[in-house]
Short mmCIF file of C-alpha atoms and ligand atoms in Angstrom, two decimals:
data_model
loop_
_atom_site.label_atom_id
_atom_site.label_comp_id
_atom_site.label_asym_id
_atom_site.label_seq_id
_atom_site.Cartn_x
_atom_site.Cartn_y
_atom_site.Cartn_z
CA MET A 633 18.74 25.13 -27.65
CA THR A 634 16.00 25.54 -25.09
CA TRP A 635 17.04 26.08 -21.52
CA ILE A 636 14.11 26.45 -19.18
CA ASN A 637 15.91 26.49 -15.81
CA ARG A 638 12.73 26.22 -13.75
CA PHE A 639 14.42 25.43 -10.44
CA THR A 640 16.64 28.50 -10.75
CA ALA A 641 13.52 30.57 -11.37
CA LEU A 642 12.31 29.71 -7.85
CA GLY A 643 14.61 32.46 -6.69
CA PRO A 644 17.73 33.14 -4.65
CA ALA A 645 16.40 31.44 -1.49
CA PHE A 646 16.76 28.10 -3.28
CA SER A 647 20.04 28.36 -5.09
CA ALA A 648 23.13 30.46 -5.62
CA GLN A 649 24.25 31.33 -9.10
CA VAL A 650 27.83 30.19 -9.36
CA LEU A 651 30.12 29.44 -12.26
CA PRO A 652 32.11 26.24 -12.54
CA THR A 653 35.82 26.61 -11.85
CA PRO A 654 37.85 25.72 -14.95
CA VAL A 655 40.40 22.92 -14.95
CA PRO A 656 43.55 22.67 -17.09
CA GLN A 657 43.87 20.28 -20.05
CA PRO A 658 40.48 18.56 -19.87
CA SER A 659 39.91 15.31 -21.73
CA TRP A 660 37.11 12.76 -22.18
CA VAL A 661 37.17 9.59 -20.09
CA CYS A 662 33.86 8.08 -21.13
CA ARG A 663 30.81 9.28 -23.01
CA ASN A 664 27.29 7.92 -22.88
CA PHE A 665 26.05 8.40 -26.44
CA GLN A 666 23.06 6.14 -25.83
CA LEU A 667 21.79 8.30 -22.98
CA SER A 668 22.37 11.45 -24.98
CA HIS A 669 20.35 9.94 -27.80
CA SER A 670 17.53 8.68 -25.59
CA LEU A 671 17.19 12.07 -23.90
CA GLY A 672 17.20 13.77 -27.28
CA LEU A 673 20.23 15.89 -26.46
CA PRO A 674 22.06 17.51 -29.37
CA PRO A 675 24.50 14.84 -30.67
CA ASP A 676 27.39 17.27 -30.95
CA TRP A 677 27.44 17.85 -27.19
CA LEU A 678 29.56 14.76 -26.71
CA GLU A 679 31.48 15.18 -29.94
CA ASN A 680 33.06 18.58 -30.16
CA PRO A 681 35.57 20.63 -28.15
CA GLU A 682 32.80 22.96 -27.02
CA GLY A 683 31.08 20.04 -25.31
CA LEU A 684 34.32 18.98 -23.68
CA ALA A 685 34.74 22.53 -22.36
CA VAL A 686 31.20 22.61 -20.94
CA PHE A 687 31.40 19.17 -19.32
CA SER A 688 34.70 19.97 -17.68
CA GLY A 689 33.51 23.27 -16.24
CA ASN A 690 35.43 25.43 -18.71
CA GLY A 691 32.50 27.06 -20.45
CA LEU A 692 28.74 27.42 -20.69
CA TRP A 693 26.34 27.43 -23.58
CA GLU A 694 24.10 30.39 -23.99
CA GLY A 695 20.95 29.95 -21.95
CA MET A 696 22.59 27.89 -19.22
CA GLN A 697 22.31 29.28 -15.70
CA ALA A 698 24.73 27.48 -13.45
CA GLN A 699 23.53 27.17 -9.87
CA ALA A 700 24.17 25.30 -6.66
CA SER A 701 21.14 24.57 -4.51
CA VAL A 702 20.82 24.76 -0.76
CA TYR A 703 19.59 21.85 1.32
CA SER A 704 20.05 20.49 4.82
CA GLY A 705 19.71 17.01 6.21
CA HIS A 706 20.16 14.30 8.78
CA GLN A 707 23.50 12.55 8.52
CA PHE A 708 23.98 9.24 10.34
CA GLY A 709 20.84 9.93 12.33
CA HIS A 710 21.79 13.43 13.49
CA TRP A 711 20.61 16.80 12.30
CA ALA A 712 23.52 18.23 10.30
CA GLY A 713 22.07 21.67 9.51
CA GLN A 714 22.77 23.36 6.22
CA LEU A 715 24.63 21.36 3.60
CA GLY A 716 23.87 22.11 -0.06
CA ASP A 717 25.52 21.39 -3.40
CA GLY A 718 29.11 21.59 -2.25
CA ARG A 719 30.56 20.08 -5.36
CA ALA A 720 27.54 19.62 -7.58
CA LEU A 721 26.60 22.37 -9.96
CA CYS A 722 23.49 22.37 -12.07
CA LEU A 723 24.31 23.92 -15.44
CA GLY A 724 20.72 24.24 -16.44
CA GLU A 725 17.52 22.47 -17.32
CA TYR A 726 17.32 21.50 -20.96
CA GLU A 727 14.03 21.00 -22.69
CA GLY A 728 14.57 18.32 -25.28
CA PRO A 729 12.14 16.34 -27.42
CA GLN A 730 11.88 13.73 -24.63
CA GLY A 731 11.06 16.27 -21.93
CA ALA A 732 13.02 18.41 -19.52
CA VAL A 733 16.25 17.22 -17.99
CA GLU A 734 18.67 18.82 -15.57
CA ILE A 735 22.33 18.71 -16.48
CA GLN A 736 24.58 18.68 -13.45
CA LEU A 737 28.34 18.62 -13.04
CA LYS A 738 29.76 16.88 -9.99
CA GLY A 739 33.21 18.10 -9.03
CA ALA A 740 33.28 21.44 -10.86
CA GLY A 741 34.74 23.51 -8.04
CA LYS A 742 33.68 25.35 -4.93
CA THR A 743 30.20 26.73 -4.33
CA PRO A 744 28.84 28.77 -1.41
CA PHE A 745 27.92 25.39 0.13
CA SER A 746 31.32 23.74 -0.07
CA ARG A 747 32.06 24.32 3.62
CA MET A 748 35.54 22.83 4.20
CA GLY A 749 35.54 20.90 0.93
CA ASP A 750 37.36 21.72 -2.29
CA GLY A 751 34.35 21.24 -4.56
CA ARG A 752 36.21 18.59 -6.50
CA ALA A 753 35.71 14.95 -7.31
CA VAL A 754 38.51 12.58 -8.25
CA LEU A 755 38.82 10.18 -11.16
CA ARG A 756 38.18 7.18 -8.89
CA SER A 757 34.85 8.48 -7.51
CA SER A 758 33.66 9.79 -10.89
CA ILE A 759 34.25 6.44 -12.56
CA ARG A 760 32.38 4.67 -9.76
CA GLU A 761 29.43 7.06 -10.03
CA PHE A 762 29.30 6.88 -13.82
CA LEU A 763 29.45 3.10 -13.98
CA CYS A 764 27.03 2.48 -11.16
CA SER A 765 24.42 4.94 -12.46
CA GLU A 766 24.44 3.13 -15.76
CA ALA A 767 24.61 -0.31 -14.16
CA MET A 768 21.48 0.54 -12.15
CA ALA A 769 19.74 1.78 -15.27
CA GLY A 770 20.72 -1.49 -16.96
CA LEU A 771 19.12 -3.39 -14.08
CA GLY A 772 15.95 -1.34 -14.51
CA ILE A 773 16.31 0.40 -11.15
CA PRO A 774 15.36 4.10 -10.92
CA THR A 775 18.47 6.26 -10.80
CA THR A 776 20.03 9.53 -11.78
CA ARG A 777 21.95 8.97 -15.01
CA ALA A 778 25.50 9.72 -16.08
CA LEU A 779 26.23 11.42 -19.39
CA CYS A 780 30.01 11.55 -19.39
CA ILE A 781 33.21 11.73 -17.40
CA THR A 782 35.93 14.27 -18.08
CA SER A 783 39.26 14.49 -16.35
CA SER A 784 42.16 16.84 -15.85
CA PRO A 785 45.70 16.46 -14.55
CA LYS A 786 44.81 19.01 -11.85
CA PRO A 787 45.93 17.50 -8.53
CA VAL A 788 43.32 16.93 -5.83
CA LEU A 789 44.29 15.93 -2.32
CA ARG A 790 42.44 13.04 -0.69
CA GLU A 791 44.12 10.39 1.48
CA GLU A 792 46.73 10.58 -1.24
CA LEU A 793 47.23 12.90 -4.18
CA GLU A 794 44.76 12.15 -6.97
CA THR A 795 43.50 14.02 -10.04
CA ALA A 796 40.36 16.03 -10.74
CA SER A 797 37.51 14.53 -12.67
CA ILE A 798 33.95 15.59 -13.36
CA VAL A 799 30.96 13.38 -13.93
CA THR A 800 27.98 14.93 -15.68
CA ARG A 801 24.72 13.65 -14.25
CA THR A 802 21.20 13.99 -15.55
CA ALA A 803 17.82 13.63 -13.86
CA PRO A 804 14.42 15.28 -14.13
CA SER A 805 15.33 16.80 -10.77
CA PHE A 806 17.98 16.42 -8.09
CA ILE A 807 15.68 17.63 -5.29
CA ARG A 808 16.31 15.71 -2.08
CA PHE A 809 14.41 15.13 1.17
CA GLY A 810 16.98 17.55 2.59
CA HIS A 811 15.66 20.43 0.48
CA PHE A 812 12.37 20.19 2.35
CA GLU A 813 14.08 19.79 5.70
CA HIS A 814 16.05 22.92 4.97
CA PHE A 815 13.06 25.19 4.54
CA ALA A 816 11.12 23.51 7.33
CA ASN A 817 13.94 24.58 9.63
CA GLU A 818 14.07 28.15 8.40
CA PRO A 819 12.24 30.64 10.61
CA ALA A 820 8.93 32.27 9.64
CA PRO A 821 7.82 34.04 7.60
CA SER A 822 10.24 33.07 4.82
CA GLY A 823 10.73 29.40 5.84
CA PRO A 824 7.10 28.27 5.60
CA ALA A 825 6.57 30.30 2.42
CA HIS A 826 9.58 28.71 0.74
CA LEU A 827 8.57 25.27 1.94
CA ARG A 828 5.18 25.66 0.30
CA GLN A 829 6.76 27.07 -2.86
CA LEU A 830 9.07 24.06 -3.10
CA ALA A 831 6.31 21.51 -2.47
CA ASP A 832 4.03 23.14 -5.04
CA PHE A 833 6.90 23.19 -7.53
CA VAL A 834 7.63 19.49 -7.05
CA ILE A 835 3.97 18.48 -7.28
CA GLN A 836 3.34 20.62 -10.34
CA HIS A 837 6.37 19.54 -12.32
CA TYR A 838 7.24 16.01 -11.22
CA PHE A 839 4.02 14.46 -9.94
CA LYS A 840 1.60 15.96 -12.40
CA ASP A 841 0.61 12.57 -13.77
CA GLU A 842 -0.02 11.04 -10.36
CA ASN A 843 -3.33 10.91 -8.56
CA PHE A 844 -3.49 13.44 -5.77
CA SER A 845 -6.18 14.13 -3.25
CA THR A 846 -7.03 17.73 -4.00
CA SER A 847 -8.06 18.31 -0.41
CA ASN A 848 -4.51 17.70 0.84
CA PRO A 849 -1.94 17.55 -1.98
CA TYR A 850 0.95 17.63 0.49
CA ALA A 851 -0.20 14.42 2.15
CA GLY A 852 -0.51 13.08 -1.39
CA LEU A 853 3.07 14.09 -2.10
CA LEU A 854 4.28 12.32 1.04
CA ALA A 855 2.33 9.19 0.11
CA HIS A 856 3.77 9.12 -3.41
CA VAL A 857 7.34 9.68 -2.26
CA THR A 858 6.84 6.99 0.38
CA SER A 859 5.62 4.55 -2.17
CA ARG A 860 8.38 5.27 -4.69
CA THR A 861 11.03 5.00 -1.98
CA ALA A 862 9.63 1.70 -0.73
CA LYS A 863 9.72 0.27 -4.25
CA LEU A 864 13.24 1.53 -4.83
CA ILE A 865 14.62 -0.04 -1.67
CA ALA A 866 12.95 -3.36 -2.47
CA GLN A 867 14.71 -3.28 -5.84
CA TRP A 868 18.04 -2.44 -4.22
CA GLN A 869 17.70 -5.38 -1.86
CA SER A 870 16.85 -7.75 -4.67
CA VAL A 871 20.11 -7.13 -6.53
CA GLY A 872 22.20 -6.95 -3.34
CA PHE A 873 22.85 -3.23 -3.67
CA CYS A 874 24.06 -1.41 -0.61
CA HIS A 875 24.00 2.41 -0.94
CA GLY A 876 26.28 3.14 1.97
CA VAL A 877 25.25 6.72 2.88
CA MET A 878 21.49 6.91 3.18
CA ASN A 879 21.50 10.34 4.81
CA THR A 880 18.35 12.35 4.15
CA ASP A 881 20.35 14.67 1.88
CA ASN A 882 21.07 11.68 -0.37
CA MET A 883 17.42 10.68 -0.73
CA SER A 884 15.74 11.70 -3.98
CA ILE A 885 12.23 13.14 -3.82
CA LEU A 886 11.58 11.28 -7.10
CA GLY A 887 12.60 7.91 -5.69
CA LEU A 888 15.81 7.70 -7.72
CA THR A 889 19.06 6.18 -6.56
CA LEU A 890 21.12 9.28 -5.87
CA ASP A 891 24.72 10.12 -4.88
CA TYR A 892 26.92 7.13 -5.50
CA GLY A 893 29.71 7.09 -2.93
CA PRO A 894 30.81 4.00 -1.01
CA PHE A 895 28.06 1.81 -2.54
CA GLN A 896 28.62 -1.88 -3.09
CA PHE A 897 26.92 -4.83 -4.71
CA LEU A 898 27.20 -7.70 -2.23
CA ASP A 899 29.64 -10.44 -3.01
CA GLY A 900 28.87 -13.04 -0.33
CA PHE A 901 25.36 -12.69 1.11
CA ASN A 902 25.68 -11.06 4.50
CA PRO A 903 22.72 -8.95 5.66
CA GLN A 904 25.01 -7.19 8.15
CA HIS A 905 27.41 -6.13 5.45
CA ILE A 906 28.63 -2.52 5.77
CA CYS A 907 30.12 -1.04 2.61
CA ASN A 908 30.95 2.40 3.97
CA HIS A 909 34.27 2.38 5.79
CA SER A 910 33.16 5.43 7.85
CA ASP A 911 29.92 3.78 9.00
CA HIS A 912 31.25 2.39 12.27
CA GLN A 913 27.82 1.55 13.73
CA GLY A 914 26.54 -0.19 10.62
CA ARG A 915 23.62 2.23 10.37
CA TYR A 916 23.58 1.77 6.60
CA ALA A 917 24.30 -1.96 6.48
CA TYR A 918 22.59 -3.85 3.65
CA GLY A 919 19.99 -5.39 5.95
CA ARG A 920 19.09 -2.05 7.53
CA GLN A 921 18.30 -0.12 4.38
CA ALA A 922 14.56 -0.70 4.52
CA GLN A 923 14.28 0.63 8.08
CA VAL A 924 16.57 3.55 7.40
CA ALA A 925 14.55 4.62 4.37
CA TYR A 926 11.45 4.59 6.58
CA TRP A 927 13.26 6.69 9.17
CA ASN A 928 14.26 9.12 6.42
CA LEU A 929 10.66 9.32 5.23
CA PHE A 930 9.68 10.28 8.77
CA CYS A 931 12.11 13.20 8.54
CA LEU A 932 10.48 14.20 5.28
CA GLY A 933 7.04 13.82 6.85
CA GLN A 934 8.09 16.03 9.72
CA ALA A 935 9.36 18.66 7.30
CA LEU A 936 6.07 18.58 5.37
CA MET A 937 3.97 18.67 8.54
CA PRO A 938 3.31 22.43 8.49
CA LEU A 939 1.81 21.97 5.00
CA ILE A 940 -0.06 18.73 5.65
CA ASP A 941 -1.34 20.12 8.94
CA ASP A 942 -3.08 16.88 9.85
CA GLN A 943 -1.17 14.31 11.83
CA ASP A 944 -3.45 11.40 10.98
CA LEU A 945 -3.08 12.03 7.27
CA ALA A 946 0.71 12.25 7.55
CA VAL A 947 0.90 9.02 9.55
CA LYS A 948 -1.40 7.32 7.06
CA ALA A 949 0.80 8.40 4.16
CA LEU A 950 3.92 7.11 5.89
CA GLU A 951 2.31 3.86 6.91
CA THR A 952 1.86 2.81 3.30
CA TYR A 953 5.61 2.17 3.42
CA LYS A 954 5.36 -1.17 5.20
CA LYS A 955 2.79 -2.58 2.83
CA VAL A 956 4.40 -1.28 -0.37
CA PHE A 957 7.87 -2.35 0.72
CA SER A 958 6.90 -5.85 1.79
CA GLU A 959 4.73 -6.42 -1.29
CA ASN A 960 7.51 -5.26 -3.59
CA TRP A 961 10.17 -7.11 -1.66
CA SER A 962 8.19 -10.35 -1.91
CA GLN A 963 7.47 -9.79 -5.56
CA CYS A 964 11.13 -9.11 -6.35
CA PHE A 965 12.53 -11.99 -4.32
CA LEU A 966 9.89 -14.55 -5.30
CA GLY A 967 10.58 -13.51 -8.88
CA LYS A 968 14.21 -14.45 -8.28
CA LEU A 969 12.94 -17.96 -7.50
CA GLY A 970 10.76 -17.95 -10.60
CA LEU A 971 7.63 -17.72 -8.47
CA GLN A 972 4.80 -15.25 -8.22
CA VAL A 973 3.01 -13.97 -5.14
CA GLN A 974 0.08 -16.32 -4.58
CA GLU A 975 -3.42 -15.20 -3.68
CA ASP A 976 -4.05 -18.11 -1.35
CA GLU A 977 -2.74 -17.08 2.06
CA ALA A 978 -1.43 -20.46 3.17
CA ALA A 979 0.32 -21.04 -0.16
CA ALA A 980 1.81 -17.54 -0.05
CA LEU A 981 3.10 -18.18 3.46
CA GLU A 982 4.69 -21.43 2.37
CA ASP A 983 6.53 -19.67 -0.47
CA GLN A 984 7.64 -16.94 1.89
CA THR A 985 9.05 -19.54 4.28
CA LEU A 986 10.87 -21.27 1.43
CA LEU A 987 12.35 -17.93 0.40
CA ASN A 988 13.33 -16.90 3.94
CA ASP A 989 14.91 -20.28 4.62
CA GLY A 990 16.84 -19.98 1.37
CA LEU A 991 18.15 -16.56 2.32
CA GLU A 992 19.08 -17.81 5.77
CA MET A 993 20.99 -20.65 4.17
CA LEU A 994 22.83 -18.21 1.90
CA ALA A 995 23.67 -15.95 4.84
CA LYS A 996 24.99 -18.82 6.95
CA GLU A 997 27.74 -19.55 4.45
CA GLN A 998 27.87 -16.09 2.92
CA VAL A 999 27.30 -17.64 -0.46
CA ASP A 1000 27.89 -15.31 -3.37
CA PHE A 1001 24.58 -13.51 -3.90
CA SER A 1002 24.63 -12.83 -7.65
CA ILE A 1003 26.21 -16.11 -8.68
CA PHE A 1004 23.75 -18.15 -6.60
CA TRP A 1005 20.67 -16.61 -8.20
CA ARG A 1006 22.09 -16.80 -11.68
CA LYS A 1007 23.05 -20.45 -11.29
CA LEU A 1008 19.66 -21.22 -9.81
CA SER A 1009 18.02 -19.61 -12.85
CA HIS A 1010 19.90 -21.99 -15.13
CA ALA A 1011 19.14 -24.98 -12.91
CA ALA A 1012 15.42 -24.26 -12.63
CA SER A 1013 14.82 -25.55 -16.14
CA LYS A 1014 16.06 -29.03 -15.19
CA THR A 1015 14.04 -31.44 -13.11
CA GLU A 1016 16.97 -33.78 -12.47
CA ALA A 1017 18.80 -32.76 -9.31
CA SER A 1018 21.80 -34.69 -10.67
CA SER A 1019 22.11 -32.43 -13.70
CA LEU A 1020 25.21 -30.31 -14.19
CA GLU A 1021 23.22 -27.15 -13.57
CA TRP A 1022 21.99 -28.28 -10.15
CA GLN A 1023 25.45 -29.60 -9.31
CA ALA A 1024 26.86 -26.14 -10.05
CA VAL A 1025 24.57 -24.64 -7.41
CA ALA A 1026 25.29 -27.45 -4.94
CA ASP A 1027 29.02 -26.77 -5.26
CA MET A 1028 28.47 -23.35 -3.69
CA PHE A 1029 27.58 -24.90 -0.32
CA ILE A 1030 29.66 -26.56 2.35
CA ASP A 1031 26.67 -27.81 4.32
CA GLN A 1032 25.34 -30.19 1.69
CA SER A 1033 22.52 -31.56 3.82
CA ALA A 1034 21.11 -28.05 4.37
CA TRP A 1035 21.39 -27.40 0.65
CA VAL A 1036 19.79 -30.70 -0.41
CA GLY A 1037 16.94 -30.16 2.06
CA TRP A 1038 16.17 -26.74 0.68
CA ARG A 1039 16.69 -27.78 -2.94
CA ASP A 1040 14.19 -30.63 -2.63
CA ARG A 1041 11.57 -28.30 -1.16
CA TYR A 1042 12.16 -25.88 -4.01
CA LEU A 1043 12.05 -28.61 -6.66
CA SER A 1044 8.81 -29.97 -5.28
CA ARG A 1045 7.40 -26.43 -5.29
CA LEU A 1046 8.34 -26.16 -8.95
CA GLN A 1047 6.61 -29.53 -9.38
CA SER A 1048 6.99 -30.08 -13.04
CA LYS A 1049 9.62 -28.40 -15.13
CA PRO A 1050 8.90 -24.65 -15.18
CA SER A 1051 7.97 -23.31 -18.56
CA GLU A 1052 10.63 -21.92 -20.83
CA ALA A 1053 9.06 -18.52 -20.35
CA ALA A 1054 9.40 -18.79 -16.56
CA VAL A 1055 13.08 -19.67 -16.82
CA LYS A 1056 13.65 -16.87 -19.29
CA LYS A 1057 12.02 -14.54 -16.80
CA MET A 1058 14.34 -15.69 -14.02
CA LEU A 1059 17.28 -14.96 -16.27
CA SER A 1060 15.91 -11.47 -16.82
CA ILE A 1061 15.54 -10.89 -13.07
CA ASN A 1062 18.77 -12.40 -11.74
CA PRO A 1063 21.62 -10.46 -13.35
CA LYS A 1064 24.76 -12.20 -14.53
CA TYR A 1065 26.83 -9.04 -14.21
CA VAL A 1066 26.87 -6.50 -11.39
CA LEU A 1067 29.38 -3.74 -10.73
CA ARG A 1068 31.38 -5.49 -8.07
CA ASN A 1069 33.93 -3.36 -6.25
CA HIS A 1070 36.91 -5.19 -7.67
CA LEU A 1071 35.69 -4.73 -11.25
CA ALA A 1072 35.35 -0.97 -10.74
CA GLU A 1073 38.71 -0.92 -9.00
CA ALA A 1074 40.48 -2.61 -11.92
CA ALA A 1075 38.98 -0.08 -14.34
CA ILE A 1076 40.01 2.80 -12.07
CA GLN A 1077 43.60 1.59 -11.81
CA LYS A 1078 43.87 1.38 -15.60
CA SER A 1079 42.26 4.78 -16.08
CA LYS A 1080 44.69 6.35 -13.64
CA LEU A 1081 47.41 5.31 -16.09
CA GLY A 1082 45.53 6.96 -18.94
CA ASP A 1083 43.89 3.84 -20.38
CA HIS A 1084 40.11 4.16 -20.16
CA SER A 1085 39.34 0.99 -22.11
CA GLU A 1086 38.25 -0.95 -19.04
CA VAL A 1087 35.74 1.76 -18.06
CA GLU A 1088 34.34 1.45 -21.56
CA THR A 1089 34.20 -2.35 -21.33
CA LEU A 1090 32.36 -2.32 -18.01
CA PHE A 1091 30.03 0.41 -19.19
CA LYS A 1092 28.98 -1.70 -22.22
CA LEU A 1093 28.79 -4.93 -20.23
CA LEU A 1094 26.62 -3.47 -17.48
CA GLN A 1095 24.14 -1.94 -19.86
CA SER A 1096 22.89 -5.48 -20.53
CA PRO A 1097 23.50 -7.27 -17.23
CA PHE A 1098 21.03 -10.06 -17.97
CA ASP A 1099 22.57 -11.06 -21.30
CA GLU A 1100 25.03 -13.95 -21.30
CA GLN A 1101 27.78 -12.05 -23.19
CA MET A 1102 29.89 -15.24 -23.09
CA HIS A 1103 33.18 -13.50 -23.88
CA PHE A 1104 32.89 -11.74 -20.55
CA ASP A 1105 32.15 -14.79 -18.39
CA HIS A 1106 35.11 -14.02 -16.16
CA TYR A 1107 33.45 -10.74 -15.13
CA ALA A 1108 30.75 -12.83 -13.48
CA ASN A 1109 33.19 -14.88 -11.39
CA LEU A 1110 33.73 -14.82 -7.66
CA PRO A 1111 35.73 -11.79 -6.53
CA PRO A 1112 39.47 -12.25 -6.00
CA ASP A 1113 40.80 -12.30 -2.42
CA TRP A 1114 42.05 -8.73 -2.65
CA ALA A 1115 38.48 -7.45 -3.16
CA ALA A 1116 37.84 -7.78 0.57
CA GLN A 1117 40.58 -5.23 1.23
CA ILE A 1118 38.95 -2.42 -0.79
CA GLU A 1119 37.91 0.34 1.60
CA ILE A 1120 35.60 3.12 0.52
CA SER A 1121 34.43 5.91 2.77
CA CYS A 1122 31.96 8.80 2.46
CA SER A 1123 33.39 11.65 0.45
CA SER A 1124 35.96 10.83 -2.14
P1 LIG B 2320 28.08 13.26 0.46
O1 LIG B 2320 28.63 12.51 1.62
O2 LIG B 2320 28.90 13.07 -0.80
O3 LIG B 2320 26.64 13.03 0.22
O4 LIG B 2320 28.26 14.81 0.79
C1 LIG B 2320 27.66 15.44 1.89
C2 LIG B 2320 27.80 16.93 1.75
O5 LIG B 2320 29.17 17.31 1.66
C3 LIG B 2320 27.11 17.53 0.53
O6 LIG B 2320 26.60 18.77 0.89
C4 LIG B 2320 28.25 17.67 -0.45
O7 LIG B 2320 28.01 18.67 -1.39
C5 LIG B 2320 29.42 18.02 0.46
N1 LIG B 2320 30.70 17.61 -0.11
C6 LIG B 2320 31.17 16.36 -0.24
N2 LIG B 2320 32.39 16.36 -0.78
C7 LIG B 2320 32.72 17.65 -1.03
C8 LIG B 2320 33.83 18.31 -1.60
N3 LIG B 2320 34.89 17.64 -2.02
N4 LIG B 2320 33.78 19.65 -1.68
C9 LIG B 2320 32.74 20.34 -1.25
N5 LIG B 2320 31.65 19.78 -0.70
C10 LIG B 2320 31.62 18.45 -0.59
MG1 LIG B 2321 25.36 13.71 -1.10
#
């Protein structure tokens, strides 16, 4: 096995070497053999007792160098100072045939950055993180991945007594905006030196295939992160994903979805929807995510300022956000309608108005976001508004005159029947299955009783969210009434 551990090699200013804390009687909850295969990891990792020991924090393979990294960050708009991997532990960076990948345990015990926390994760939060990582991957949205979940009867105290569980995550890197903020806030001479070391490391290893202005690579880095983040948020919006805790320490420098906590896929479309029970101000509401990401990028820009050393260049890099976000947002959302961004300005504006009016109509009645788009995808192939498919969409609205008005505009925009290919494309953009809160909750409740079959079912289902998978139709239904009562807060 080849362990290259390049982040650890940056030195003790960046991470603390710390061993995972063992748990009693570990067992597998779910294993992602497909991911293991696609990353080219040794197949026996997920098969044998040695693997179970490693992925539950009870052992290491030779060559691994477990470490927790230090970072800082802005939480809910305020500088929070030093944070760091309080319950995440990177076991090492593995160089496989498909490239290098970091293997990280979440919930493997205390680290020097645990502060008041216990370093643990519970079964509930590990299942949510595992399933959502893989659901996002299934949707084609950049994300950290999840290799497996292990659990132990070890009690862990949250609002009530729960049990310990560990999710193993993989990513090329888990470096966050907060890593840069950390060193930018460290005094000279070490702070600036470490900041440069980190930026050079990130550029060299993770942006080596990107175009960089050689005169100012740090402005180039900021521009690339800005662009990746803008694209990511546009994709989140288009599937109704609400992250819930977009603190700068939860923002990936690679533009990956990172740290799944109180996330939610919207049920009814409500731009003001807040999925994090602790977010009293609605800072991270669904409809605020684009602005918040921009705010977070400003924090990153500020941290990189000593390296960029040119305010105009930094502002220019950040300003690409608005263009990239709105272009990607339009592309994603028009795609949901089966349309493409038009070159002609007047025609493009007309499409944009149609789209915005449609979203406003959905918001007014809080129509189910995923079901609406999926039903519309099926209807779009029929020209007859009286067809069953169009009737199924109509049935989602109380205000029928608003619906009919919008529908007729849309139908006339489609003019003739859209091609089979266009409809197929809509069905590959508008997912049938998303990880709604109540689906995850049902799987969690079963798992708590020792039956992990529902986790497995959801995992398989969500890997192909655009496929009909008829036997699972009921997983694409409206949420039950009790779903509205599910409350999820920051750390669980
Ligand atoms: P989060 O809200 O999950 O992004 O966590 C924010 C910070 O708190 C990070 O530095 C985490 O490592 C830390 N943290 C969260 N939960 C725990 C825990 N149970 N034990 C130790 N540290 C934690
Ligand atoms: Mg976090």
